[in-house]
XYZ file of C-alpha atoms in Angstrom:
121
model
C 13.140 39.687 -1.355
C 12.909 40.872 2.216
C 15.671 42.325 4.333
C 14.467 44.414 7.222
C 14.979 45.076 10.892
C 12.504 46.232 13.470
C 11.496 46.223 17.099
C 8.461 44.747 18.795
C 7.255 45.983 22.132
C 5.144 43.741 24.361
C 1.429 44.427 24.588
C 1.521 45.414 28.240
C 3.001 48.822 29.021
C 4.566 47.515 32.243
C 7.458 45.550 30.699
C 10.384 47.902 29.922
C 11.869 45.782 27.146
C 11.462 45.101 23.461
C 12.479 42.441 20.991
C 14.740 43.349 18.087
C 13.879 41.390 14.982
C 15.885 40.922 11.772
C 14.007 39.358 8.885
C 15.416 38.222 5.560
C 14.266 35.846 2.855
C 11.372 35.587 0.485
C 8.027 37.053 1.461
C 5.027 35.129 0.244
C 1.633 36.784 0.397
C -1.390 34.507 0.245
C -4.655 36.237 -0.458
C -7.902 34.339 -0.271
C -11.435 35.410 -0.872
C -14.617 33.615 -0.129
C -17.281 33.084 2.414
C -16.734 31.246 5.656
C -19.305 28.724 6.762
C -19.700 25.722 9.015
C -17.605 22.567 8.751
C -19.181 19.781 6.717
C -17.995 16.189 7.054
C -19.668 15.366 3.731
C -17.569 17.969 1.924
C -14.417 16.677 3.642
C -15.063 13.056 2.653
C -15.952 14.102 -0.889
C -12.753 16.104 -1.285
C -10.636 13.262 0.135
C -12.250 10.748 -2.217
C -11.676 13.007 -5.207
C -8.046 13.529 -4.195
C -7.429 9.795 -3.878
C -9.084 9.046 -7.210
C -7.072 11.779 -8.936
C -3.905 10.211 -7.551
C -4.876 6.931 -9.212
C -5.667 8.705 -12.462
C -2.306 10.485 -12.327
C -0.509 7.123 -12.159
C -2.388 5.905 -15.246
C -1.715 9.124 -17.155
C 1.980 8.884 -16.272
C 2.141 5.321 -17.573
C 0.459 6.358 -20.824
C 2.869 9.287 -21.213
C 5.866 7.020 -20.579
C 4.602 4.576 -23.181
C 4.282 7.386 -25.731
C 7.619 9.045 -24.921
C 9.799 5.957 -24.467
C 8.198 3.825 -27.142
C 6.889 0.313 -26.689
C 10.228 -1.606 -26.304
C 11.726 0.738 -23.696
C 8.403 0.983 -21.857
C 8.140 -2.829 -21.674
C 11.698 -2.974 -20.300
C 10.769 -0.336 -17.695
C 7.676 -2.316 -16.667
C 9.681 -5.553 -16.357
C 12.303 -3.882 -14.143
C 9.597 -2.297 -12.011
C 7.825 -5.639 -11.615
C 11.102 -7.344 -10.659
C 11.672 -4.726 -7.968
C 8.120 -5.166 -6.683
C 8.524 -8.971 -6.647
C 11.764 -8.623 -4.687
C 10.045 -6.340 -2.164
C 7.136 -8.770 -1.808
C 9.530 -11.690 -1.270
C 11.404 -9.718 1.376
C 8.128 -8.793 3.090
C 6.993 -12.444 3.044
C 10.327 -13.531 4.547
C 10.041 -10.941 7.312
C 6.476 -12.000 8.076
C 7.510 -15.693 8.191
C 10.382 -14.882 10.581
C 8.005 -12.844 12.731
C 5.523 -15.757 12.955
C 8.358 -18.178 13.826
C 9.585 -15.857 16.569
C 6.056 -15.506 17.947
C 5.687 -19.307 17.974
C 9.016 -19.710 19.823
C 7.986 -17.085 22.352
C 4.632 -18.821 22.900
C 6.361 -22.202 23.451
C 8.853 -20.653 25.870
C 6.021 -18.909 27.739
C 4.056 -22.158 28.024
C 7.181 -24.002 29.274
C 7.919 -21.315 31.877
C 4.289 -21.187 33.006
C 4.120 -24.848 33.961
C 1.168 -27.233 33.828
C -2.200 -25.702 33.120
C -3.867 -27.355 36.158
C -1.571 -25.536 38.569
C -0.079 -28.743 39.949
């Protein structure tokens, strides 16, 4: 752990003040080695794609592990409950979207009524 006190003076010699600092906690040192080079968009896209695909693979591996650990009957019950929750979320999302469309339609009708005839007369 870290528990220390110290003083920092400003870089310019004109300011006659200093900051007193008390530090405590965990010190984490990160050491890296390597060679710096220019930014490559190809490398960035490749790394992002690999990360996304590994996330998908992790979900599959987790499902396989659950099936092995829980056994087939408990795993099937877990899947059914998960699907029920997903169905409920989808129904709620559909309801919200339907209400949003209805509200937009009402607003459009009200706007057309307030605007008056299209020919300006």
